[in-house]
CSV table of C-alpha atoms in Angstrom, one decimal:
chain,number,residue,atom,x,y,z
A,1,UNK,CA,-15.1,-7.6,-28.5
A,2,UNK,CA,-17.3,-10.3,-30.1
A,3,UNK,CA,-14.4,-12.5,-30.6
A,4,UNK,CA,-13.3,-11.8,-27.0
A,5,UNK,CA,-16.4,-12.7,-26.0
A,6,UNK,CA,-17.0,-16.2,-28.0
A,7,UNK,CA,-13.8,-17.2,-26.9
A,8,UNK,CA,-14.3,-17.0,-23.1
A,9,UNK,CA,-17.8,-18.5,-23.9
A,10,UNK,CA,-16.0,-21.1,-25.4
A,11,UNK,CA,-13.8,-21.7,-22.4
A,12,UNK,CA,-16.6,-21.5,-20.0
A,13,UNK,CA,-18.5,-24.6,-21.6
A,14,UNK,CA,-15.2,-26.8,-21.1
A,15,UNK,CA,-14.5,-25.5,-17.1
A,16,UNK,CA,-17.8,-26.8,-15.0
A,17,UNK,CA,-17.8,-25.1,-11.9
A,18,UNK,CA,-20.4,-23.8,-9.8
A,19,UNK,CA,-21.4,-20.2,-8.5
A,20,UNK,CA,-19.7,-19.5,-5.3
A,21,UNK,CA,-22.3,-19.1,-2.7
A,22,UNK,CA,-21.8,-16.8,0.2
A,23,UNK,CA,-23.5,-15.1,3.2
A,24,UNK,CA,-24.0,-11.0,2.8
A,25,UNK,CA,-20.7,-8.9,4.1
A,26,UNK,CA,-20.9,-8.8,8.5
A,27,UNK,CA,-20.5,-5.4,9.2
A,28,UNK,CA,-17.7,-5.6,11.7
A,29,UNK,CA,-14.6,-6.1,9.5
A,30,UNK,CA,-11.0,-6.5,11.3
A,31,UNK,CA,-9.3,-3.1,12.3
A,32,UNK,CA,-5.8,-4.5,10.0
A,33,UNK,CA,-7.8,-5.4,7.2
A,34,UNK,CA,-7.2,-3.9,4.0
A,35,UNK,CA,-10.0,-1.6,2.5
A,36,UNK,CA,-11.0,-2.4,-0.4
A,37,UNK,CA,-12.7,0.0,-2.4
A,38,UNK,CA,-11.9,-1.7,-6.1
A,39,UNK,CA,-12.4,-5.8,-7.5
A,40,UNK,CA,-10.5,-6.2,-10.2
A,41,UNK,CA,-12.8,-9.7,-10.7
A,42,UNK,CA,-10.3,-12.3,-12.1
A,43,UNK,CA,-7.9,-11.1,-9.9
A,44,UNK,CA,-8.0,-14.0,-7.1
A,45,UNK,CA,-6.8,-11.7,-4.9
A,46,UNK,CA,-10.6,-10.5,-4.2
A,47,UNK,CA,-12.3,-13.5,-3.8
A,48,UNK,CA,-13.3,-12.9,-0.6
A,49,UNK,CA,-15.3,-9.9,-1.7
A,50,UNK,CA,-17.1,-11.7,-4.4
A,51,UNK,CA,-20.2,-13.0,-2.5
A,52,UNK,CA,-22.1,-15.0,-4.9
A,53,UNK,CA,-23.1,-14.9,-8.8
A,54,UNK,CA,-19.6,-15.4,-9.7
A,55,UNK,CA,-17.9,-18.3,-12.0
A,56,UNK,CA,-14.4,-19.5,-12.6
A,57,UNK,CA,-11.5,-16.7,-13.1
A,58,UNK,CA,-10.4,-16.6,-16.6
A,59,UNK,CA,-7.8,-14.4,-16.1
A,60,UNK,CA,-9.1,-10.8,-16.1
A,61,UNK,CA,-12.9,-11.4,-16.0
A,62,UNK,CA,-15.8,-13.9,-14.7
A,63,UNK,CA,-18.8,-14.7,-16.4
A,64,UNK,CA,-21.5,-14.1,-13.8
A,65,UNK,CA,-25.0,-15.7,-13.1
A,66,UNK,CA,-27.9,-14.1,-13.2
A,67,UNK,CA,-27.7,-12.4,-10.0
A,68,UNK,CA,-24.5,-11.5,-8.4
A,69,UNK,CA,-22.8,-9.7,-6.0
A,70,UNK,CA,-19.4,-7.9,-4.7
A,71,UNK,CA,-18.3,-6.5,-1.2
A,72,UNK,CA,-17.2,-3.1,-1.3
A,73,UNK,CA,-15.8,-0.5,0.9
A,74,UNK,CA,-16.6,3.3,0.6
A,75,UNK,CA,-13.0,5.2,-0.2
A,76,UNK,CA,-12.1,8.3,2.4
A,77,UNK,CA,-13.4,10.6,2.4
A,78,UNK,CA,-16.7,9.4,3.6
A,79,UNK,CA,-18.9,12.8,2.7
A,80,UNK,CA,-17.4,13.3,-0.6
A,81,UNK,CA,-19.6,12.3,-3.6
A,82,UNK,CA,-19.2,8.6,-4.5
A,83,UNK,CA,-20.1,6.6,-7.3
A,84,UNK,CA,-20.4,2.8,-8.2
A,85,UNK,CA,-18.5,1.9,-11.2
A,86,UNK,CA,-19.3,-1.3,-13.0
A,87,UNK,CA,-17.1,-2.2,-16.2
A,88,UNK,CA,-18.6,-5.4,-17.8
A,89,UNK,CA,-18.9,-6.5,-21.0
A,90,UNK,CA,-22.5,-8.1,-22.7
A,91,UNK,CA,-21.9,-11.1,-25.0
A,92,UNK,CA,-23.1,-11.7,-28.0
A,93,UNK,CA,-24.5,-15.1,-26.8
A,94,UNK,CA,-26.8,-13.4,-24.5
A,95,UNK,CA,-28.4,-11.0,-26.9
A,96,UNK,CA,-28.3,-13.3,-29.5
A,97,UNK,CA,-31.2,-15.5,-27.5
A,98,UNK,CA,-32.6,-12.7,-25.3
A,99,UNK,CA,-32.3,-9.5,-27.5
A,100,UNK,CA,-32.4,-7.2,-25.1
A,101,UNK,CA,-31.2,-7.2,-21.5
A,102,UNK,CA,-31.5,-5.0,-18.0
A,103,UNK,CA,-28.8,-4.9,-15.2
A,104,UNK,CA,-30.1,-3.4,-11.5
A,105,UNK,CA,-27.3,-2.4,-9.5
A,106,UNK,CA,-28.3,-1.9,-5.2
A,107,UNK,CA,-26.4,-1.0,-2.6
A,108,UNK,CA,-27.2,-2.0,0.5
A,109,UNK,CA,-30.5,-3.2,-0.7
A,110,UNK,CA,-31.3,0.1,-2.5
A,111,UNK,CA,-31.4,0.8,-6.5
A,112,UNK,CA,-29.4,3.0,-8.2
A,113,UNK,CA,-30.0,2.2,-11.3
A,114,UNK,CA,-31.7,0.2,-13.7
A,115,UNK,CA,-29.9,0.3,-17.4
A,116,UNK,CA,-30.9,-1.7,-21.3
A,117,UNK,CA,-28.6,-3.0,-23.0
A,118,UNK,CA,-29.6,-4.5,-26.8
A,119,UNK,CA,-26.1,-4.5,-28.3
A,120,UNK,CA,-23.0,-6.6,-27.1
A,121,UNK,CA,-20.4,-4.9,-26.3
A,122,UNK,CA,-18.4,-3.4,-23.5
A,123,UNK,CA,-19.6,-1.3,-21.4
A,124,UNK,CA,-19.1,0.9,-18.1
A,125,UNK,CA,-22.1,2.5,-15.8
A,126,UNK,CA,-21.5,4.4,-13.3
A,127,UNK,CA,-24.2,5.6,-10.5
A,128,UNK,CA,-24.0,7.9,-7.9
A,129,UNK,CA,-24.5,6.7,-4.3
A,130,UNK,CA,-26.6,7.9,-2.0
A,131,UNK,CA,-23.8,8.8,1.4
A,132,UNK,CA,-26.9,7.6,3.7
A,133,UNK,CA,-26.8,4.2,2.0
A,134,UNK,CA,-22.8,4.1,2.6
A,135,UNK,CA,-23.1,4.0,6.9
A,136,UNK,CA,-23.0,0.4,6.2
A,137,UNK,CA,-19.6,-0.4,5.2
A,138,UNK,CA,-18.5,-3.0,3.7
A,139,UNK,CA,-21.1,-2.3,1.2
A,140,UNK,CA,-23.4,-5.0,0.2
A,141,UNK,CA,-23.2,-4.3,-3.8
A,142,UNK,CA,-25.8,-6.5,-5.8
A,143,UNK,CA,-26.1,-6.5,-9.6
A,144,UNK,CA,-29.7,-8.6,-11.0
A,145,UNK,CA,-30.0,-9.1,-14.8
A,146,UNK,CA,-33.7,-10.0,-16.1
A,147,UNK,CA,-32.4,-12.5,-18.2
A,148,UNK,CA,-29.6,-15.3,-18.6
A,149,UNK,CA,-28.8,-17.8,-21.3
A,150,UNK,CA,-28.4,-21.5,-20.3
A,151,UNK,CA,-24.7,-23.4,-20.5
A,152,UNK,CA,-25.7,-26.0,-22.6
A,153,UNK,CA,-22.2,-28.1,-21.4
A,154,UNK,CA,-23.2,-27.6,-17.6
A,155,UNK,CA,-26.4,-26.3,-17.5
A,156,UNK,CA,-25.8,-23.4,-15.2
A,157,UNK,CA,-27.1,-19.9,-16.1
A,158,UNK,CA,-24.9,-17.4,-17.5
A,159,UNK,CA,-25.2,-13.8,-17.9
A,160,UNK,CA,-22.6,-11.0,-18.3
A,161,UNK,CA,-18.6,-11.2,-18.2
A,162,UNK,CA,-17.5,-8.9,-15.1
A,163,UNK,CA,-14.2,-7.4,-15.1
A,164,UNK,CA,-14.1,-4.5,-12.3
A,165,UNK,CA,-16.4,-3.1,-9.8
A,166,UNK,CA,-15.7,0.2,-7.4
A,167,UNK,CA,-16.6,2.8,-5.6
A,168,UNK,CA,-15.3,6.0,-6.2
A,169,UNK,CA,-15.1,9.5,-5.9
A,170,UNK,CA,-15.3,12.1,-9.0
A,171,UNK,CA,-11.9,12.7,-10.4
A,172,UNK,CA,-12.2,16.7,-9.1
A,173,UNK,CA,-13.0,15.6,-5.4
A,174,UNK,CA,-10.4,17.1,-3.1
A,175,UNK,CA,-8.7,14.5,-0.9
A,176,UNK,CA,-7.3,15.3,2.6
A,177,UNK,CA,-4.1,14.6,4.0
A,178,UNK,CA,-5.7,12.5,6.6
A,179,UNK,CA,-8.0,10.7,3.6
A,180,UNK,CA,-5.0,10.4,1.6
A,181,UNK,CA,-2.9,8.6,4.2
A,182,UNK,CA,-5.7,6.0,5.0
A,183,UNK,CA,-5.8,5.1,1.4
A,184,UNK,CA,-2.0,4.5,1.2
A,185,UNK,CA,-1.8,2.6,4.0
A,186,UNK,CA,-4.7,0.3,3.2
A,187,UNK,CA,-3.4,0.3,-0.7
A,188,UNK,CA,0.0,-1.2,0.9
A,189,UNK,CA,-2.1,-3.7,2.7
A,190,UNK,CA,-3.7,-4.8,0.3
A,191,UNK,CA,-0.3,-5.0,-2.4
A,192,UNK,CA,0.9,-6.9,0.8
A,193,UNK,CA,-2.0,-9.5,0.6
A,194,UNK,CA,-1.7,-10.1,-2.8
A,195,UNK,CA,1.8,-10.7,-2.5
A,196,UNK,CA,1.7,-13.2,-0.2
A,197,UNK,CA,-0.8,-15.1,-2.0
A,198,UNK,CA,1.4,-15.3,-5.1
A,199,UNK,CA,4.5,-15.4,-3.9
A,200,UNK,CA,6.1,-17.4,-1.1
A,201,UNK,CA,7.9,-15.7,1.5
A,202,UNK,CA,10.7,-17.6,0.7
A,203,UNK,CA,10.9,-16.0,-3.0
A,204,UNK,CA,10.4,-12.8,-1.6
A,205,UNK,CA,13.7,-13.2,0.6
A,206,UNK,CA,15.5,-14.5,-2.3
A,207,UNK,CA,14.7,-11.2,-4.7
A,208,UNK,CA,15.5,-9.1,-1.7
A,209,UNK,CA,19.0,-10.6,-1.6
A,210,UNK,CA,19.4,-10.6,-5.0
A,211,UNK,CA,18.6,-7.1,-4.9
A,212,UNK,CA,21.2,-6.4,-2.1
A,213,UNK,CA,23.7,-7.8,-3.8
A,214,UNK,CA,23.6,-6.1,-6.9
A,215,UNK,CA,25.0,-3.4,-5.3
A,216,UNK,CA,22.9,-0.9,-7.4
A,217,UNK,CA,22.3,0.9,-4.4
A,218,UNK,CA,26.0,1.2,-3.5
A,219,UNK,CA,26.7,4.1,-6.8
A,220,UNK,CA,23.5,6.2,-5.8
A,221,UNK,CA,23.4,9.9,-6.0
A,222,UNK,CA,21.3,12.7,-4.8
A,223,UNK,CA,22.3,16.3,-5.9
A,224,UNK,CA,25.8,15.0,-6.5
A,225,UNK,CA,25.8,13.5,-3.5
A,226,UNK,CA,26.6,9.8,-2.5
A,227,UNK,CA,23.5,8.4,-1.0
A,228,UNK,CA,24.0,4.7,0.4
A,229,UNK,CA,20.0,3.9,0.2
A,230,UNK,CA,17.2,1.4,-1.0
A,231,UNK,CA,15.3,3.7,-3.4
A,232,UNK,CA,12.2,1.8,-2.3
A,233,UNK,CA,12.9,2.6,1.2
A,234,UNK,CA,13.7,6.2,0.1
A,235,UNK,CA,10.2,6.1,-1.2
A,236,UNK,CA,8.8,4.7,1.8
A,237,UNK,CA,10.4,7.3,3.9
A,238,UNK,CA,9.2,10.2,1.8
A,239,UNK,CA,5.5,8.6,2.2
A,240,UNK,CA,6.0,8.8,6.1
A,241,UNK,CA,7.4,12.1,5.7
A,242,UNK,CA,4.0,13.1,4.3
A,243,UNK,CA,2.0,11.2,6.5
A,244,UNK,CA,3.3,12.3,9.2
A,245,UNK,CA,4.3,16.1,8.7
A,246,UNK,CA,7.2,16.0,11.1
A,247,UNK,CA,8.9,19.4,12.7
A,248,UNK,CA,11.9,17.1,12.7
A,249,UNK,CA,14.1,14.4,11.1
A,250,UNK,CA,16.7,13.2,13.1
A,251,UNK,CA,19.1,9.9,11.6
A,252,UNK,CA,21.8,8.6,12.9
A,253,UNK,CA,24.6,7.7,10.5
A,254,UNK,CA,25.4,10.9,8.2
A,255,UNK,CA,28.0,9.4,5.7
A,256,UNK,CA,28.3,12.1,3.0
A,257,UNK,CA,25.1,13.4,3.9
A,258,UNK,CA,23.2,12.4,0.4
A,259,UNK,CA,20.4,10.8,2.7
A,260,UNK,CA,20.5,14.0,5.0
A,261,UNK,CA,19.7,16.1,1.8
A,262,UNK,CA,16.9,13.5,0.9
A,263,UNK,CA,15.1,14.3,4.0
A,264,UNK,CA,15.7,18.1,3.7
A,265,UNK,CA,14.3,17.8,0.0
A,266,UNK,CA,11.2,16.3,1.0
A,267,UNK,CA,10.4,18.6,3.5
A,268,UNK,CA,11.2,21.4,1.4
A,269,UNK,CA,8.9,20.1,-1.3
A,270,UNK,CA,6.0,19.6,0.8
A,271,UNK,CA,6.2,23.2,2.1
A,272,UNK,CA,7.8,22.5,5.9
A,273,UNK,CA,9.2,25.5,6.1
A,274,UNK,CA,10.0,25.1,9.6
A,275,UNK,CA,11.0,21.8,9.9
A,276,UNK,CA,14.3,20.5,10.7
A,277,UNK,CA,16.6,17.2,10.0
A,278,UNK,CA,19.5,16.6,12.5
A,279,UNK,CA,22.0,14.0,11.8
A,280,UNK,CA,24.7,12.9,14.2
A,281,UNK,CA,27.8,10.7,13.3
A,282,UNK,CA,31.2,10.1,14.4
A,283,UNK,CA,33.3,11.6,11.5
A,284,UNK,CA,32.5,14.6,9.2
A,285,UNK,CA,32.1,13.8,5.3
A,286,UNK,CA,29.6,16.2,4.6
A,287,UNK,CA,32.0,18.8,2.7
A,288,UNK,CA,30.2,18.7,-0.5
A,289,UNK,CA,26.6,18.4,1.2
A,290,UNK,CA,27.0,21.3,3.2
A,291,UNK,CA,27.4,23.6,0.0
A,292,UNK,CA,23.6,22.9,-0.9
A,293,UNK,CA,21.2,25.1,-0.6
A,294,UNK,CA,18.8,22.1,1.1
A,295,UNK,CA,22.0,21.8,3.4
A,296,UNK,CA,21.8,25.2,4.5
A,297,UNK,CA,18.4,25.7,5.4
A,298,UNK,CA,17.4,22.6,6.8
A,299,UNK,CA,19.8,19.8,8.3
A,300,UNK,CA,21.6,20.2,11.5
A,301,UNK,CA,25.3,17.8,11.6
A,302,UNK,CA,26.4,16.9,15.3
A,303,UNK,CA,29.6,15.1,14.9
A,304,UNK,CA,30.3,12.6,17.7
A,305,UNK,CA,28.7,9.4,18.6
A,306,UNK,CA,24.1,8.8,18.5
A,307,UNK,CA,24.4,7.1,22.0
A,308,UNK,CA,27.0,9.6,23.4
A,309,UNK,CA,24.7,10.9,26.4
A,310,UNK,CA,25.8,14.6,25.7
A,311,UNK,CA,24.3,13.6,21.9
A,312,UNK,CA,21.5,12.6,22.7
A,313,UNK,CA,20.3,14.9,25.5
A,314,UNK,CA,20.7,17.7,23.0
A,315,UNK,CA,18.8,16.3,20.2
A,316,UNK,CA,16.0,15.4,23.1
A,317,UNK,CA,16.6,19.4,23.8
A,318,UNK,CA,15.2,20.0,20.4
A,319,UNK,CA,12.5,18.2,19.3
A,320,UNK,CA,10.8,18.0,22.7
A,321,UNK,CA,7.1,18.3,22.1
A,322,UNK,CA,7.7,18.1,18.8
A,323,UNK,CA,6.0,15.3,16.5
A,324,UNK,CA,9.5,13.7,15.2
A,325,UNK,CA,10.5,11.0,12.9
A,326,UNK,CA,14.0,9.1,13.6
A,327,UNK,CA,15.9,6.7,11.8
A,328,UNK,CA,18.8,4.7,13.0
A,329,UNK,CA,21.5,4.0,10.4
A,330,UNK,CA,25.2,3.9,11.8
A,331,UNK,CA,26.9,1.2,13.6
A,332,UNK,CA,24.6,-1.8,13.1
A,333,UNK,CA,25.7,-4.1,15.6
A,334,UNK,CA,23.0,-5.5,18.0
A,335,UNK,CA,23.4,-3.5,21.4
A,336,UNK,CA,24.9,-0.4,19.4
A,337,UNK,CA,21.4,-0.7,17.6
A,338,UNK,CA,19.6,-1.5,21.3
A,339,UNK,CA,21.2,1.4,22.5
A,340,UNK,CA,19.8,3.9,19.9
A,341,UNK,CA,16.5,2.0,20.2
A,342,UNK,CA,16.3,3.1,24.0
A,343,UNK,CA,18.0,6.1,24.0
A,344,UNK,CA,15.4,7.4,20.8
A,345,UNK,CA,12.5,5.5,21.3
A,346,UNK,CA,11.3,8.5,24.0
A,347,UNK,CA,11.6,11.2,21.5
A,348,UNK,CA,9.1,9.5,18.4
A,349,UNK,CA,5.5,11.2,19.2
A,350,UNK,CA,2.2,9.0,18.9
A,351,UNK,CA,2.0,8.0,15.5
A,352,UNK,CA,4.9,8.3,14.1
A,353,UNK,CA,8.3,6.3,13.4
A,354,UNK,CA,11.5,4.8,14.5
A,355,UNK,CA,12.9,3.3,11.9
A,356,UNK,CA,15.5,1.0,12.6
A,357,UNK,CA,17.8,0.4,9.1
A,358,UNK,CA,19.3,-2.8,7.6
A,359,UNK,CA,17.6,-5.6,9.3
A,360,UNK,CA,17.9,-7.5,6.4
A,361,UNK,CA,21.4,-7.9,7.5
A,362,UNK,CA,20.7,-10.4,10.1
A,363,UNK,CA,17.3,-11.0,9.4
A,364,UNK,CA,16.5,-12.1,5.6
A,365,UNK,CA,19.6,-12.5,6.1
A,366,UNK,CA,21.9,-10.5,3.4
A,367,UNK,CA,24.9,-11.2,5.2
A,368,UNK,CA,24.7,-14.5,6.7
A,369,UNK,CA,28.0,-14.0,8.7
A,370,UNK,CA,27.1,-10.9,9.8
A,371,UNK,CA,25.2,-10.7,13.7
A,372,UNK,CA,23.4,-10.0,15.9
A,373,UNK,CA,22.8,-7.1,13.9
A,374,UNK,CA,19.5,-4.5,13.6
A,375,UNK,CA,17.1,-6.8,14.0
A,376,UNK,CA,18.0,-8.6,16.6
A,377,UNK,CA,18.0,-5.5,18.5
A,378,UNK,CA,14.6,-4.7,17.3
A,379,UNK,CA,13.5,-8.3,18.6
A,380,UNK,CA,15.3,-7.8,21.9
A,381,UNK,CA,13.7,-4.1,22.2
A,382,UNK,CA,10.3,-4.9,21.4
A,383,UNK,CA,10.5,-8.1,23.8
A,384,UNK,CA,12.0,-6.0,26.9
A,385,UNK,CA,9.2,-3.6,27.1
A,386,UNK,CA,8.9,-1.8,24.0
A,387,UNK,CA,6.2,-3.7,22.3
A,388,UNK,CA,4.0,-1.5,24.9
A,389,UNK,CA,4.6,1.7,23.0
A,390,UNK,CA,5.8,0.0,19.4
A,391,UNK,CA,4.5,-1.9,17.0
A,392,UNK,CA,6.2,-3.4,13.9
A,393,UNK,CA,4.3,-1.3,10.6
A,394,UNK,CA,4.2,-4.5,8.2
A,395,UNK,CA,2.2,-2.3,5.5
A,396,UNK,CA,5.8,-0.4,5.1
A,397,UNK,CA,7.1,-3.6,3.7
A,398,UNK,CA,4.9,-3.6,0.6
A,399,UNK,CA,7.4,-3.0,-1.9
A,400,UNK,CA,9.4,-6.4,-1.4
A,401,UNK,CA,13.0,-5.3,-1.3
A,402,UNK,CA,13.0,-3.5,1.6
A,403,UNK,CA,16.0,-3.1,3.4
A,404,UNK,CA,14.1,-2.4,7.0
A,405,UNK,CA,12.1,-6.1,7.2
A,406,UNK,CA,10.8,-6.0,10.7
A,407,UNK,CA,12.0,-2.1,11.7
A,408,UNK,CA,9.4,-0.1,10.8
A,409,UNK,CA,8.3,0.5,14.4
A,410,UNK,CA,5.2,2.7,14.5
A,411,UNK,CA,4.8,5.0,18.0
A,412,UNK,CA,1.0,3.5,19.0
């Protein structure tokens, strides 16, 4: 760690740059605003968070000034015991001048701790937060050494080398659905965010075709069934699932049923005994599917078209009053998509989804010939009155190669 350190020490007398100077946290932060409850410090993802005290990135760490300080917000949920963890590492040039050397850490003005360090090294504290001091969130989180060693290159103060800061909760503390959720979504927020920062939209679009047409996704299985999916989408879905705890599934556009199965799999694995997928398409190629188990129990087939009124009035039949997750995946031109969208939109219950599949068709798009597709029906539906009861879930697009850009609509 000694060489680790003279190196970066090294570096920092070359690079002159100033602390950052900035105003304490405001208390109102915006409701789409990722929570952030972890700075990885070099990561220039958080720079917003680090308030002052704080030099040039050097990849995984900063050095720090002699008094710095991090915005933080406390993790869900909000009465379980919660911790401020530090992970820094003290350089040999400090203690070679200073010999010894003591870091406060506060937390909304009040101290936590006050640890001596007389060895370099690295090192990790972590202090247990008062839950009264954690009403004020973002947390103002201020660190104060009692001693710094001058930059003789740029004369500026220099302290420790930061590399994380967080507030947690002990590994044992039980997390609730509802807890849980609120960290995914701001976790996908926040992957979102540093996304964009270091990669252009236009990039991202170019992996997600790239990915399409691989066709990796075209020889998927699931229990020996074909399943015509994006695996991150799959993913997504299952996250939804959870979130949302549906009594039913319903998708439109059965195919051999592998994505049918999916959905009764992930139900069955999350102990919804009593829910329900129903899938609806115009032929029957669910032969093999309907010999699983998963198949048996679970998923409902209606053979015939999703916007065939006599469909559609009997799936309503079913999951009326209901909390109900739908996803449209047959015929993707635009007003057979439009269609769906009006005839399904009534049945998704606050909260939850209407997932409209393969926008990237005529969105990214995949298939440039191909359109109006998916989402120009999701355009034309959310323009014509549906943006009143819809909005479009951006945080499901965290994993980049979604198939669904733009038709992840979220019941408000």
């Amino acid at each position: 760690m000694r060489i680790f350190a003279t190196a970066v020490f090294c570096f920092a007398l070359v690079v002159s740059a100033g602390c950052r100077r900035k105003p304490a946290p405001a208390a109102a932060r915006p409701p789409d605003a990722p929570m952030i409850y972890e700075i990885r410090v070099g990561d220039q993802t958080y720079e917003d968070r680090l308030l002052r005290g704080f030099y040039e990135s050097t990849g995984g760490w900063r050095w720090t000034a002699r008094t710095f300080a991090v915005s933080l917000d406390a993790p869900p949920p909000l009465e379980a015991r919660t911790f401020l963890d530090f992970d820094f590492d003290v350089p040999v040039e400090l203690l070679n001048e200073v010999r010894s050397v003591t870091l406060a850490a506060r937390v909304n003005g009040k101290q936590l701790g006050k640890p001596a360090y007389t060895k370099p090294g690295r090192y990790q504290i972590s202090l247990e937060v008062p839950l009264s001091l954690l009403k004020q969130t973002p947390a103002l989180v201020e660190f104060e050494l009692d001693k710094a060693v001058k930059d003789p290159a740029t004369g500026r103060e220099q302290g420790i080398i930061a590399v994380t800061a967080a507030l947690k909760h002990p590994d044992d503390t039980f997390v609730t659905r509802a807890a849980a959720t609120a960290r995914a979504r701001q976790g996908y927020l926040e992957v979102i965010k540093r996304r964009r920062m270091r990669m252009p939209a236009e990039k991202q679009n170019e992996l997600m075709k790239l990915f399409h047409e691989l066709d990796v996704w075209r020889d998927m299985w699931f229990h020996n069934v074909p399943i015509e999916k994006n695996p991150l989408d799959l993913w997504m879905m299952q996250q939804i699932i959870y979130e949302i705890q549906p009594d039913f599934v319903v998708e439109t556009g059965t195919y051999r049923g592998g994505s049918a199965l999916y959905w009764a799999s992930t139900l069955h694995g999350m102990g919804l005994e009593n829910s329900r997928v129903v899938t609806v398409d115009v032929q029957d190629l669910t032969a093999t599917a309907a010999t699983n188990f998963l198949w048996k129990k679970y998923v409902t087939f209606l053979k015939g078209s999703s916007t065939d009124p006599a469909i559609v009035s009997k799936i309503a039949g079913l999951v009326k009053g209901h909390k109900t997750v739908v996803t449209l995946d047959s015929d993707h031109s635009m007003n057979h998509v439009l269609n769906e969208l009006h005839a399904y939109a009534p049945m998704i219950s606050r909260g939850s989804y209407l997932v409209v599949e393969d926008t990237h068709m005529d969105g990214v798009p995949t298939q440039p010939d191909f359109g109006p597709g998916p989402l120009a029906a999701v355009q034309k539906f959310l323009s014509g009155g549906g943006s009143a009861d819809f909005e479009q879930d951006v945080s499901r697009e965290a994993l980049i190669m979604t198939f669904n850009p733009g038709g992840w609509l979220r019941r408000k």
